[in-house]
Amino acid sequence: MSEQQKPGLSRRGFLKGVGGGVVGVTVLPSLRTATARYGTSVGPGAARITLTVNGEKKMIEVDPRTTLLDALRDQLGLTGSKRVCNKGQCGACTVILNGRSVLACSMLAIDADGATVETIEGLAKGDELHPVQRAFIKDDALQCGFCTPGFIMSSVLLLRQNPSPTLDEIKYAVSGNLCRCGTYPHVFKAVDEAAKAMKKGG
Amino acid sequence: MAPWKKLDEMSLVHKEVTRIDGALKVTGAAQYTYDIQRPGMLYGRILRSVHPHARVLSVDTSKAEALSGVRAVLGAIKDEVNFVGDDVAAVAAVSEEIAQEALRLIEVQYEVLPFTVRESEAKKEGAPQVFSGRPNNIGNHDERSEGEVEKGFAEADVIIEHTYHLNVQLHTPLEPHGCVCEWRGEDLYMWDSTQGVHSTRGGVARALEMPENQVHVITHHMGGGFGSKLSPKSYNIICARLAKKAGAPVKLMLDREEEMLAVGNRPSSWQKIKMGAKKDGTLTAFQMESFGTAGIGGGAGVPQPYIYNFPNWKVSHDDVHINAGAAAPMRAPGHPQANFAMESAMDELADKLGIDPLEFRLKNDANSTRQQEYKIGAEKFGWGNRKQSGSGTGLKVTGLGVGSGRWGGGGNNRTEAIVNIYPDGAVDVKIGTQDIGVGTWTIVAAVLAEELELELVDVKPMIGESDFPWAPASGGSTTAPSVTPTVKLAAEAAKKKLLEVVAEEYGVKPEEIRYGKKKFTIPGQGEIGWKTACAALNGKAISEKVQWAEGLSSSGTAGCQFAEVEVDTETGRVQVKRMVAVQDCGLVVNLLTARSQVNGGMIGEIGYSLFENRLLDHDTGIMPNADLENYKIPGALEMPDFDVTFYDEHERGVIGLGEPPAIPGVGAIANAVANAIGARIYELPITPDKVLMALAGRKEG
Ligand code: FES
Ligand code: FES
């Protein structure tokens, strides 16, 4: 089952389905290799890293213990990605890194050096919301909204990889995202409607 | 006071209105407490007890204080710790990593004391004492009765007797408890993830022994509470003290494990029930002895006999203390517990009597609303397809079940709001309520705009600050019935004032002016628009403060839910396939967000019925499943199809909807499982191991 053939059921998607907790940990080694940090030593002092976040190049100094999530939230002021479990179990911190879904709480910032990161803050074009964001509002796919950025990021990535997902594929794609308020049925509806709107070029 | 307009005359109330804070939330711009950043802000962490019960002999913080980056340390918060996760000491440092490191440097000497974490053992003679002076760890004791229960059982043709057991459920809001504290001179500003800005202000002021008008609590957006965040907790006080000591703002957010250990849970419940009925299906008697644990807190009682009519009944209850965190109200406290036991027992009696479970309920439920709801629900759900319990064959068997609920959900008569109309035409409302995720921002704006016949964008709701007029904490389904009548009345008063000013300006009587849709029609002088009219205020805004009044809201809801489950007889796994809810909540203020709330209630019921269980290790008192992987809440793959119907009783006015839909489905799911497998499981959650045991028992029996 290659990712090319079945983007909706990628390895990550599969792992997400099995249980959120496995994801961050399991995917990490491959990302480490990919970002070429492997083998170089950093710390104990602060390390300088470069990230392209929502299209802008950012240089920051991070404690080697700092996660990508905390770097985004505390150093870059991008607090849209949420910290809920801080150990890869809930999906609230989901960002898109080099085109793949990543749990930002489970990746060290230094391991993201050189990466391109997309967060919830980068989805809208000025005042114009992304179709997924619009659909989430229209269908009330949020209550307290604390899980919402994570759900939206997972959904956006799904639609990039699979523009016409079935209901099961939608469920699968957000199965690593937890919501306590119980928005799931409205999320499924919103993603389905967003897919249709995007195909129409909306 | 004018009543609510007719349904077809309203444009924003009783409509599907999308959230006004939706754009903030879908772009990540909404600032929750967790997202607050203040200049020079430090990070606070609490050192927590690793022992379920111990005396704190000494706390040496010198090494922590010496660590570079540490700005404040609080040692020896308590003399005795009563559960794993109890507060011991706290630090504030320039980064979270340093704060965490500092905690490790604090040296605590404990005298370990005997403990107990099983309520069934804790209430026995000679069990370790959680608190001294409470023999057998019994806290609250309660006894109630009506009629003559012995006579009732003598009249019964059929009697069942069983013990029903529910484990501890955790609120698990995605935003944990936490706050940011900043002192400005003598005044304390506290951004807090709370369900009550006013209750928190009062509690914090009392605990810090400072005047209430020096405490300012702010909660603009919060990530869920479900009852656990109704009043301040020790972290609020610790954070305020750290900030004072450090002379800098401090953010103290609990991590997931702390959230699960220390700040609330739904109590367990053991209900030994005896119930009797006549051959014709008339209930005759109900008897229950129950106990449950709220940890070191109280409130494990259950409102039995629930829903159905028993001429004779007698109940007694004991709260049993164990060395675990105190319970907090959780979405319909006590009701789902009562529902599970009662609905299970009802189905068992119905089976014994050979009566259809729905017929049995129709016969014994006196509530006229629910009588209608059962019929609507049964029709939508296809109740007629229900087969005899255990009659399914094959690997996967399906079953159907029904359950009921009730709740109060009335308004608080002390609620106040201020509506301002400014000379430039701007309009706002200030009310010290808060939006815990249910859409309060939106209904406040909608009611204001509806009353003034403006558009949503024309009004500015201002909520979530304790400096605004008093409103109750958002608990017990009281927010909508407290807030919407008050906002409507304040708007009505402000509109009346505006008409008076305009009348004077144009030399007519107020009652001669016709107002509608931003247009004032003045006899002989034609029409003027909203802005022109407001200009007559001549520099001084109208500001009307009004208190809640009777007549626009009520209390008392009824609901029922139906569930279909599929059980895999080989793995024991239960999947809920469909749920149908029929719910009354009077005048539904926002049909869109109300549906979300009902869905959310049902999803919570699925978690409670099938997955959620706080475990405590018998030998160490620790919670081995204190994370989101091992304490399982429902996820996308467990979602059934939902069908929500609001039973229309709009003439009763607004009634709260938070708790009602979080009750009926628990019993409905349990009954559906029993219907599917032909055996009953007496303990929630219904996990695969219990299903397999029940199936094995059925084959043997
Ligand atoms: S998965 Fe990252 S915060 Fe939960
Ligand atoms: S909307 Fe509150 S947790 Fe999902």
PDB file of N, CA and C in Angstrom, chain A residues 17 19 21-22 65-66 73-74 79-80 82-85 87 89-90 120-121 129 133 136-138 140 142-147 152 171-172 174-175 178 180-182 184-186 188, chain B residues 18-19 23 25-27 32 34-35 37 43 96-97 101 170-172 174-175 222-224 226 256 437 592-593 595-596 599-600 603 612 627-629 633-637 639 642:
ATOM      1  N   GLY A  17      -5.078   5.586  12.795  1.00  0.00           N
ATOM      2  CA  GLY A  17      -6.260   4.780  13.045  1.00  0.00           C
ATOM      3  C   GLY A  17      -6.040   3.800  14.175  1.00  0.00           C
ATOM      4  N   GLY A  19      -4.040   4.142  16.736  1.00  0.00           N
ATOM      5  CA  GLY A  19      -3.991   4.801  18.045  1.00  0.00           C
ATOM      6  C   GLY A  19      -3.030   5.955  17.963  1.00  0.00           C
ATOM      7  N   GLY A  21      -1.251   7.552  19.926  1.00  0.00           N
ATOM      8  CA  GLY A  21      -0.009   7.547  20.670  1.00  0.00           C
ATOM      9  C   GLY A  21       1.158   6.966  19.909  1.00  0.00           C
ATOM     10  N   VAL A  22       0.869   6.030  19.058  1.00  0.00           N
ATOM     11  CA  VAL A  22       1.931   5.357  18.336  1.00  0.00           C
ATOM     12  C   VAL A  22       2.558   6.310  17.316  1.00  0.00           C
ATOM     13  N   ARG A  65      15.660  20.837  24.175  1.00  0.00           N
ATOM     14  CA  ARG A  65      14.534  20.062  24.699  1.00  0.00           C
ATOM     15  C   ARG A  65      13.198  20.560  24.161  1.00  0.00           C
ATOM     16  N   THR A  66      13.197  21.704  23.528  1.00  0.00           N
ATOM     17  CA  THR A  66      11.943  22.318  23.102  1.00  0.00           C
ATOM     18  C   THR A  66      11.314  21.559  21.936  1.00  0.00           C
ATOM     19  N   ARG A  73       4.433  27.861  19.363  1.00  0.00           N
ATOM     20  CA  ARG A  73       3.509  28.581  20.252  1.00  0.00           C
ATOM     21  C   ARG A  73       4.207  29.692  21.039  1.00  0.00           C
ATOM     22  N   ASP A  74       5.281  29.327  21.689  1.00  0.00           N
ATOM     23  CA  ASP A  74       5.880  30.270  22.640  1.00  0.00           C
ATOM     24  C   ASP A  74       6.873  31.219  21.980  1.00  0.00           C
ATOM     25  N   THR A  79      -0.175  30.336  18.375  1.00  0.00           N
ATOM     26  CA  THR A  79      -0.805  29.525  19.425  1.00  0.00           C
ATOM     27  C   THR A  79      -2.028  28.759  18.923  1.00  0.00           C
ATOM     28  N   GLY A  80      -2.247  28.784  17.616  1.00  0.00           N
ATOM     29  CA  GLY A  80      -3.384  28.038  17.071  1.00  0.00           C
ATOM     30  C   GLY A  80      -3.233  26.536  17.281  1.00  0.00           C
ATOM     31  N   LYS A  82      -2.648  23.447  19.314  1.00  0.00           N
ATOM     32  CA  LYS A  82      -2.902  23.323  20.750  1.00  0.00           C
ATOM     33  C   LYS A  82      -2.080  22.220  21.398  1.00  0.00           C
ATOM     34  N   ARG A  83      -1.887  22.427  22.684  1.00  0.00           N
ATOM     35  CA  ARG A  83      -1.174  21.433  23.476  1.00  0.00           C
ATOM     36  C   ARG A  83      -2.179  20.806  24.429  1.00  0.00           C
ATOM     37  N   VAL A  84      -2.487  19.571  24.201  1.00  0.00           N
ATOM     38  CA  VAL A  84      -3.549  18.915  24.961  1.00  0.00           C
ATOM     39  C   VAL A  84      -3.006  17.739  25.761  1.00  0.00           C
ATOM     40  N   CYS A  85      -2.226  16.889  25.089  1.00  0.00           N
ATOM     41  CA  CYS A  85      -1.666  15.732  25.786  1.00  0.00           C
ATOM     42  C   CYS A  85      -0.151  15.825  25.828  1.00  0.00           C
ATOM     43  N   LYS A  87       1.887  14.355  24.188  1.00  0.00           N
ATOM     44  CA  LYS A  87       2.608  13.117  23.910  1.00  0.00           C
ATOM     45  C   LYS A  87       1.997  12.278  22.793  1.00  0.00           C
ATOM     46  N   GLN A  89      -1.040  11.814  21.514  1.00  0.00           N
ATOM     47  CA  GLN A  89      -2.226  10.988  21.683  1.00  0.00           C
ATOM     48  C   GLN A  89      -3.526  11.644  21.237  1.00  0.00           C
ATOM     49  N   CYS A  90      -3.476  12.910  20.824  1.00  0.00           N
ATOM     50  CA  CYS A  90      -4.757  13.591  20.618  1.00  0.00           C
ATOM     51  C   CYS A  90      -4.883  14.355  19.302  1.00  0.00           C
ATOM     52  N   ILE A 120      -2.293  26.213  11.331  1.00  0.00           N
ATOM     53  CA  ILE A 120      -3.665  26.706  11.146  1.00  0.00           C
ATOM     54  C   ILE A 120      -3.679  28.193  10.777  1.00  0.00           C
ATOM     55  N   GLU A 121      -2.704  28.935  11.281  1.00  0.00           N
ATOM     56  CA  GLU A 121      -2.683  30.386  11.031  1.00  0.00           C
ATOM     57  C   GLU A 121      -2.407  30.707   9.566  1.00  0.00           C
ATOM     58  N   LEU A 129     -11.160  32.718   4.024  1.00  0.00           N
ATOM     59  CA  LEU A 129     -10.906  31.457   4.716  1.00  0.00           C
ATOM     60  C   LEU A 129     -10.731  30.317   3.714  1.00  0.00           C
ATOM     61  N   GLN A 133     -12.118  25.616   6.428  1.00  0.00           N
ATOM     62  CA  GLN A 133     -12.462  26.513   7.551  1.00  0.00           C
ATOM     63  C   GLN A 133     -13.892  27.021   7.410  1.00  0.00           C
ATOM     64  N   PHE A 136     -16.302  24.292   8.295  1.00  0.00           N
ATOM     65  CA  PHE A 136     -16.347  24.046   9.744  1.00  0.00           C
ATOM     66  C   PHE A 136     -17.277  25.045  10.432  1.00  0.00           C
ATOM     67  N   ILE A 137     -17.233  26.300   9.987  1.00  0.00           N
ATOM     68  CA  ILE A 137     -18.126  27.297  10.600  1.00  0.00           C
ATOM     69  C   ILE A 137     -19.570  26.995  10.207  1.00  0.00           C
ATOM     70  N   LYS A 138     -19.783  26.767   8.920  1.00  0.00           N
ATOM     71  CA  LYS A 138     -21.152  26.575   8.429  1.00  0.00           C
ATOM     72  C   LYS A 138     -21.833  25.380   9.094  1.00  0.00           C
ATOM     73  N   ASP A 140     -21.021  23.981  11.899  1.00  0.00           N
ATOM     74  CA  ASP A 140     -20.771  23.959  13.343  1.00  0.00           C
ATOM     75  C   ASP A 140     -19.944  22.731  13.735  1.00  0.00           C
ATOM     76  N   LEU A 142     -17.430  22.726  15.347  1.00  0.00           N
ATOM     77  CA  LEU A 142     -16.632  23.084  16.522  1.00  0.00           C
ATOM     78  C   LEU A 142     -17.567  23.458  17.651  1.00  0.00           C
ATOM     79  N   GLN A 143     -17.128  23.172  18.857  1.00  0.00           N
ATOM     80  CA  GLN A 143     -17.855  23.676  20.028  1.00  0.00           C
ATOM     81  C   GLN A 143     -16.871  24.541  20.811  1.00  0.00           C
ATOM     82  N   CYS A 144     -16.155  23.949  21.773  1.00  0.00           N
ATOM     83  CA  CYS A 144     -15.181  24.801  22.459  1.00  0.00           C
ATOM     84  C   CYS A 144     -14.077  25.227  21.501  1.00  0.00           C
ATOM     85  N   GLY A 145     -13.835  24.419  20.484  1.00  0.00           N
ATOM     86  CA  GLY A 145     -12.878  24.796  19.452  1.00  0.00           C
ATOM     87  C   GLY A 145     -11.426  24.471  19.758  1.00  0.00           C
ATOM     88  N   PHE A 146     -11.192  23.838  20.884  1.00  0.00           N
ATOM     89  CA  PHE A 146      -9.792  23.595  21.261  1.00  0.00           C
ATOM     90  C   PHE A 146      -9.156  22.508  20.390  1.00  0.00           C
ATOM     91  N   CYS A 147      -9.972  21.588  19.920  1.00  0.00           N
ATOM     92  CA  CYS A 147      -9.468  20.524  19.060  1.00  0.00           C
ATOM     93  C   CYS A 147      -9.471  20.947  17.594  1.00  0.00           C
ATOM     94  N   ILE A 152      -8.818  20.577  11.542  1.00  0.00           N
ATOM     95  CA  ILE A 152      -8.774  21.262  10.249  1.00  0.00           C
ATOM     96  C   ILE A 152      -7.481  20.901   9.513  1.00  0.00           C
ATOM     97  N   LYS A 171     -13.378   9.735   8.165  1.00  0.00           N
ATOM     98  CA  LYS A 171     -13.271   9.281   9.554  1.00  0.00           C
ATOM     99  C   LYS A 171     -11.846   8.847   9.863  1.00  0.00           C
ATOM    100  N   TYR A 172     -11.299   8.114   8.941  1.00  0.00           N
ATOM    101  CA  TYR A 172      -9.943   7.606   9.100  1.00  0.00           C
ATOM    102  C   TYR A 172      -8.934   8.739   9.230  1.00  0.00           C
ATOM    103  N   VAL A 174      -9.259  11.714  10.317  1.00  0.00           N
ATOM    104  CA  VAL A 174      -9.286  12.467  11.576  1.00  0.00           C
ATOM    105  C   VAL A 174      -9.311  11.537  12.793  1.00  0.00           C
ATOM    106  N   SER A 175      -8.995  10.267  12.562  1.00  0.00           N
ATOM    107  CA  SER A 175      -9.097   9.328  13.677  1.00  0.00           C
ATOM    108  C   SER A 175      -7.979   9.499  14.695  1.00  0.00           C
ATOM    109  N   LEU A 178      -8.685  13.888  18.698  1.00  0.00           N
ATOM    110  CA  LEU A 178      -9.732  13.695  19.692  1.00  0.00           C
ATOM    111  C   LEU A 178     -10.506  14.990  19.912  1.00  0.00           C
ATOM    112  N   ARG A 180     -13.531  16.312  22.745  1.00  0.00           N
ATOM    113  CA  ARG A 180     -14.357  15.932  23.882  1.00  0.00           C
ATOM    114  C   ARG A 180     -15.759  16.507  23.803  1.00  0.00           C
ATOM    115  N   CYS A 181     -15.910  17.620  23.101  1.00  0.00           N
ATOM    116  CA  CYS A 181     -17.252  18.219  23.017  1.00  0.00           C
ATOM    117  C   CYS A 181     -18.172  17.398  22.118  1.00  0.00           C
ATOM    118  N   GLY A 182     -17.576  16.573  21.266  1.00  0.00           N
ATOM    119  CA  GLY A 182     -18.408  15.717  20.428  1.00  0.00           C
ATOM    120  C   GLY A 182     -18.814  16.348  19.117  1.00  0.00           C
ATOM    121  N   TYR A 184     -17.633  15.331  16.171  1.00  0.00           N
ATOM    122  CA  TYR A 184     -17.311  14.434  15.047  1.00  0.00           C
ATOM    123  C   TYR A 184     -18.334  14.443  13.908  1.00  0.00           C
ATOM    124  N   PRO A 185     -19.630  14.239  14.210  1.00  0.00           N
ATOM    125  CA  PRO A 185     -20.560  14.166  13.067  1.00  0.00           C
ATOM    126  C   PRO A 185     -20.547  15.436  12.212  1.00  0.00           C
ATOM    127  N   HIS A 186     -20.406  16.572  12.863  1.00  0.00           N
ATOM    128  CA  HIS A 186     -20.368  17.811  12.092  1.00  0.00           C
ATOM    129  C   HIS A 186     -19.037  17.973  11.361  1.00  0.00           C
ATOM    130  N   PHE A 188     -17.375  15.452  10.020  1.00  0.00           N
ATOM    131  CA  PHE A 188     -17.489  14.601   8.821  1.00  0.00           C
ATOM    132  C   PHE A 188     -18.252  15.339   7.727  1.00  0.00           C
TER     133      PHE A 188
ATOM    134  N   THR B  18     -24.690  30.540  12.656  1.00  0.00           N
ATOM    135  CA  THR B  18     -23.315  30.065  12.862  1.00  0.00           C
ATOM    136  C   THR B  18     -22.645  30.922  13.931  1.00  0.00           C
ATOM    137  N   ARG B  19     -21.657  30.330  14.577  1.00  0.00           N
ATOM    138  CA  ARG B  19     -21.012  31.016  15.709  1.00  0.00           C
ATOM    139  C   ARG B  19     -20.315  32.299  15.292  1.00  0.00           C
ATOM    140  N   ALA B  23     -14.934  32.208  13.131  1.00  0.00           N
ATOM    141  CA  ALA B  23     -13.745  32.553  12.344  1.00  0.00           C
ATOM    142  C   ALA B  23     -12.505  32.612  13.229  1.00  0.00           C
ATOM    143  N   LYS B  25     -11.978  30.857  15.819  1.00  0.00           N
ATOM    144  CA  LYS B  25     -11.601  29.504  16.239  1.00  0.00           C
ATOM    145  C   LYS B  25     -11.040  28.669  15.098  1.00  0.00           C
ATOM    146  N   VAL B  26     -11.509  28.887  13.878  1.00  0.00           N
ATOM    147  CA  VAL B  26     -10.989  28.065  12.778  1.00  0.00           C
ATOM    148  C   VAL B  26      -9.683  28.612  12.198  1.00  0.00           C
ATOM    149  N   THR B  27      -9.296  29.798  12.613  1.00  0.00           N
ATOM    150  CA  THR B  27      -8.023  30.343  12.125  1.00  0.00           C
ATOM    151  C   THR B  27      -6.937  30.268  13.182  1.00  0.00           C
ATOM    152  N   TYR B  32      -7.249  31.340  23.961  1.00  0.00           N
ATOM    153  CA  TYR B  32      -7.670  30.616  25.148  1.00  0.00           C
ATOM    154  C   TYR B  32      -6.680  30.963  26.264  1.00  0.00           C
ATOM    155  N   TYR B  34      -4.709  29.076  27.678  1.00  0.00           N
ATOM    156  CA  TYR B  34      -3.439  28.420  27.363  1.00  0.00           C
ATOM    157  C   TYR B  34      -2.602  29.262  26.402  1.00  0.00           C
ATOM    158  N   ASP B  35      -3.245  30.142  25.652  1.00  0.00           N
ATOM    159  CA  ASP B  35      -2.546  30.902  24.613  1.00  0.00           C
ATOM    160  C   ASP B  35      -2.106  32.286  25.074  1.00  0.00           C
ATOM    161  N   GLN B  37      -0.070  35.156  26.441  1.00  0.00           N
ATOM    162  CA  GLN B  37       1.344  35.436  26.672  1.00  0.00           C
ATOM    163  C   GLN B  37       1.423  36.846  27.226  1.00  0.00           C
ATOM    164  N   TYR B  43       6.741  30.520  33.847  1.00  0.00           N
ATOM    165  CA  TYR B  43       5.953  29.285  33.760  1.00  0.00           C
ATOM    166  C   TYR B  43       5.924  28.598  35.112  1.00  0.00           C
ATOM    167  N   GLU B  96       9.418  26.465  30.921  1.00  0.00           N
ATOM    168  CA  GLU B  96       8.771  25.293  31.487  1.00  0.00           C
ATOM    169  C   GLU B  96       9.782  24.197  31.791  1.00  0.00           C
ATOM    170  N   GLU B  97      10.775  24.092  30.903  1.00  0.00           N
ATOM    171  CA  GLU B  97      11.798  23.059  31.109  1.00  0.00           C
ATOM    172  C   GLU B  97      12.523  23.300  32.429  1.00  0.00           C
ATOM    173  N   GLU B 101      12.602  21.040  35.797  1.00  0.00           N
ATOM    174  CA  GLU B 101      13.870  20.618  36.385  1.00  0.00           C
ATOM    175  C   GLU B 101      13.905  21.008  37.862  1.00  0.00           C
ATOM    176  N   LEU B 170     -13.877  10.581  33.836  1.00  0.00           N
ATOM    177  CA  LEU B 170     -13.137  11.844  33.950  1.00  0.00           C
ATOM    178  C   LEU B 170     -13.668  12.853  32.935  1.00  0.00           C
ATOM    179  N   HIS B 171     -13.711  14.113  33.345  1.00  0.00           N
ATOM    180  CA  HIS B 171     -14.262  15.156  32.469  1.00  0.00           C
ATOM    181  C   HIS B 171     -13.482  15.264  31.155  1.00  0.00           C
ATOM    182  N   THR B 172     -12.149  15.273  31.287  1.00  0.00           N
ATOM    183  CA  THR B 172     -11.271  15.321  30.115  1.00  0.00           C
ATOM    184  C   THR B 172     -11.556  16.472  29.146  1.00  0.00           C
ATOM    185  N   LEU B 174     -10.467  19.264  26.672  1.00  0.00           N
ATOM    186  CA  LEU B 174      -9.187  19.274  25.950  1.00  0.00           C
ATOM    187  C   LEU B 174      -8.272  20.387  26.447  1.00  0.00           C
ATOM    188  N   GLU B 175      -8.841  21.531  26.808  1.00  0.00           N
ATOM    189  CA  GLU B 175      -7.980  22.512  27.480  1.00  0.00           C
ATOM    190  C   GLU B 175      -7.954  22.153  28.958  1.00  0.00           C
ATOM    191  N   MET B 222     -12.726  29.257  26.135  1.00  0.00           N
ATOM    192  CA  MET B 222     -12.198  28.170  26.964  1.00  0.00           C
ATOM    193  C   MET B 222     -12.493  26.817  26.336  1.00  0.00           C
ATOM    194  N   GLY B 223     -11.549  25.904  26.570  1.00  0.00           N
ATOM    195  CA  GLY B 223     -11.586  24.630  25.874  1.00  0.00           C
ATOM    196  C   GLY B 223     -12.289  23.527  26.625  1.00  0.00           C
ATOM    197  N   GLY B 224     -13.496  23.800  27.112  1.00  0.00           N
ATOM    198  CA  GLY B 224     -14.328  22.758  27.721  1.00  0.00           C
ATOM    199  C   GLY B 224     -14.097  22.612  29.211  1.00  0.00           C
ATOM    200  N   PHE B 226     -17.161  20.809  31.254  1.00  0.00           N
ATOM    201  CA  PHE B 226     -18.127  19.739  31.547  1.00  0.00           C
ATOM    202  C   PHE B 226     -18.457  19.643  33.040  1.00  0.00           C
ATOM    203  N   ARG B 256      -1.703  16.850  31.189  1.00  0.00           N
ATOM    204  CA  ARG B 256      -2.818  15.914  31.054  1.00  0.00           C
ATOM    205  C   ARG B 256      -2.942  14.988  32.271  1.00  0.00           C
ATOM    206  N   GLY B 437     -18.014  26.740  25.309  1.00  0.00           N
ATOM    207  CA  GLY B 437     -17.979  25.926  24.099  1.00  0.00           C
ATOM    208  C   GLY B 437     -19.351  25.714  23.502  1.00  0.00           C
ATOM    209  N   LEU B 592     -28.702  25.404  15.397  1.00  0.00           N
ATOM    210  CA  LEU B 592     -27.466  24.800  14.909  1.00  0.00           C
ATOM    211  C   LEU B 592     -26.580  24.344  16.079  1.00  0.00           C
ATOM    212  N   THR B 593     -26.302  25.258  16.986  1.00  0.00           N
ATOM    213  CA  THR B 593     -25.406  24.903  18.088  1.00  0.00           C
ATOM    214  C   THR B 593     -26.091  23.953  19.069  1.00  0.00           C
ATOM    215  N   ARG B 595     -27.978  21.486  18.230  1.00  0.00           N
ATOM    216  CA  ARG B 595     -27.782  20.131  17.695  1.00  0.00           C
ATOM    217  C   ARG B 595     -26.381  19.627  18.055  1.00  0.00           C
ATOM    218  N   SER B 596     -25.409  20.524  17.968  1.00  0.00           N
ATOM    219  CA  SER B 596     -24.047  20.135  18.355  1.00  0.00           C
ATOM    220  C   SER B 596     -24.015  19.669  19.800  1.00  0.00           C
ATOM    221  N   ASN B 599     -25.538  16.174  20.074  1.00  0.00           N
ATOM    222  CA  ASN B 599     -24.559  15.198  19.570  1.00  0.00           C
ATOM    223  C   ASN B 599     -23.475  14.953  20.615  1.00  0.00           C
ATOM    224  N   GLY B 600     -22.969  16.048  21.169  1.00  0.00           N
ATOM    225  CA  GLY B 600     -21.900  15.945  22.160  1.00  0.00           C
ATOM    226  C   GLY B 600     -22.316  15.153  23.382  1.00  0.00           C
ATOM    227  N   ILE B 603     -22.300  11.501  22.453  1.00  0.00           N
ATOM    228  CA  ILE B 603     -20.938  10.968  22.302  1.00  0.00           C
ATOM    229  C   ILE B 603     -20.308  10.735  23.677  1.00  0.00           C
ATOM    230  N   GLU B 612     -14.787   4.424  29.108  1.00  0.00           N
ATOM    231  CA  GLU B 612     -14.073   5.242  30.086  1.00  0.00           C
ATOM    232  C   GLU B 612     -14.055   4.636  31.482  1.00  0.00           C
ATOM    233  N   ASP B 627      -3.599   8.981  30.853  1.00  0.00           N
ATOM    234  CA  ASP B 627      -3.314   9.709  29.616  1.00  0.00           C
ATOM    235  C   ASP B 627      -4.410   9.400  28.597  1.00  0.00           C
ATOM    236  N   LEU B 628      -4.343  10.054  27.460  1.00  0.00           N
ATOM    237  CA  LEU B 628      -5.449   9.948  26.505  1.00  0.00           C
ATOM    238  C   LEU B 628      -5.402   8.690  25.652  1.00  0.00           C
ATOM    239  N   GLU B 629      -4.379   7.909  25.833  1.00  0.00           N
ATOM    240  CA  GLU B 629      -4.342   6.659  25.096  1.00  0.00           C
ATOM    241  C   GLU B 629      -4.956   5.534  25.932  1.00  0.00           C
ATOM    242  N   ILE B 633     -11.331   8.038  25.373  1.00  0.00           N
ATOM    243  CA  ILE B 633     -12.570   8.765  25.078  1.00  0.00           C
ATOM    244  C   ILE B 633     -12.941   8.478  23.616  1.00  0.00           C
ATOM    245  N   PRO B 634     -14.215   8.659  23.262  1.00  0.00           N
ATOM    246  CA  PRO B 634     -14.636   8.276  21.911  1.00  0.00           C
ATOM    247  C   PRO B 634     -13.896   9.050  20.823  1.00  0.00           C
ATOM    248  N   GLY B 635     -13.604   8.372  19.743  1.00  0.00           N
ATOM    249  CA  GLY B 635     -12.941   8.980  18.604  1.00  0.00           C
ATOM    250  C   GLY B 635     -13.767   8.809  17.338  1.00  0.00           C
ATOM    251  N   ALA B 636     -13.227   9.301  16.238  1.00  0.00           N
ATOM    252  CA  ALA B 636     -13.975   9.336  14.978  1.00  0.00           C
ATOM    253  C   ALA B 636     -14.449   7.944  14.537  1.00  0.00           C
ATOM    254  N   LEU B 637     -13.615   6.940  14.777  1.00  0.00           N
ATOM    255  CA  LEU B 637     -13.954   5.609  14.268  1.00  0.00           C
ATOM    256  C   LEU B 637     -15.082   4.944  15.055  1.00  0.00           C
ATOM    257  N   MET B 639     -17.885   6.534  15.853  1.00  0.00           N
ATOM    258  CA  MET B 639     -19.106   7.331  15.718  1.00  0.00           C
ATOM    259  C   MET B 639     -20.219   6.603  14.979  1.00  0.00           C
ATOM    260  N   PHE B 642     -26.177   9.870  13.974  1.00  0.00           N
ATOM    261  CA  PHE B 642     -27.006  10.523  14.989  1.00  0.00           C
ATOM    262  C   PHE B 642     -28.219  11.179  14.346  1.00  0.00           C
TER     263      PHE B 642
END
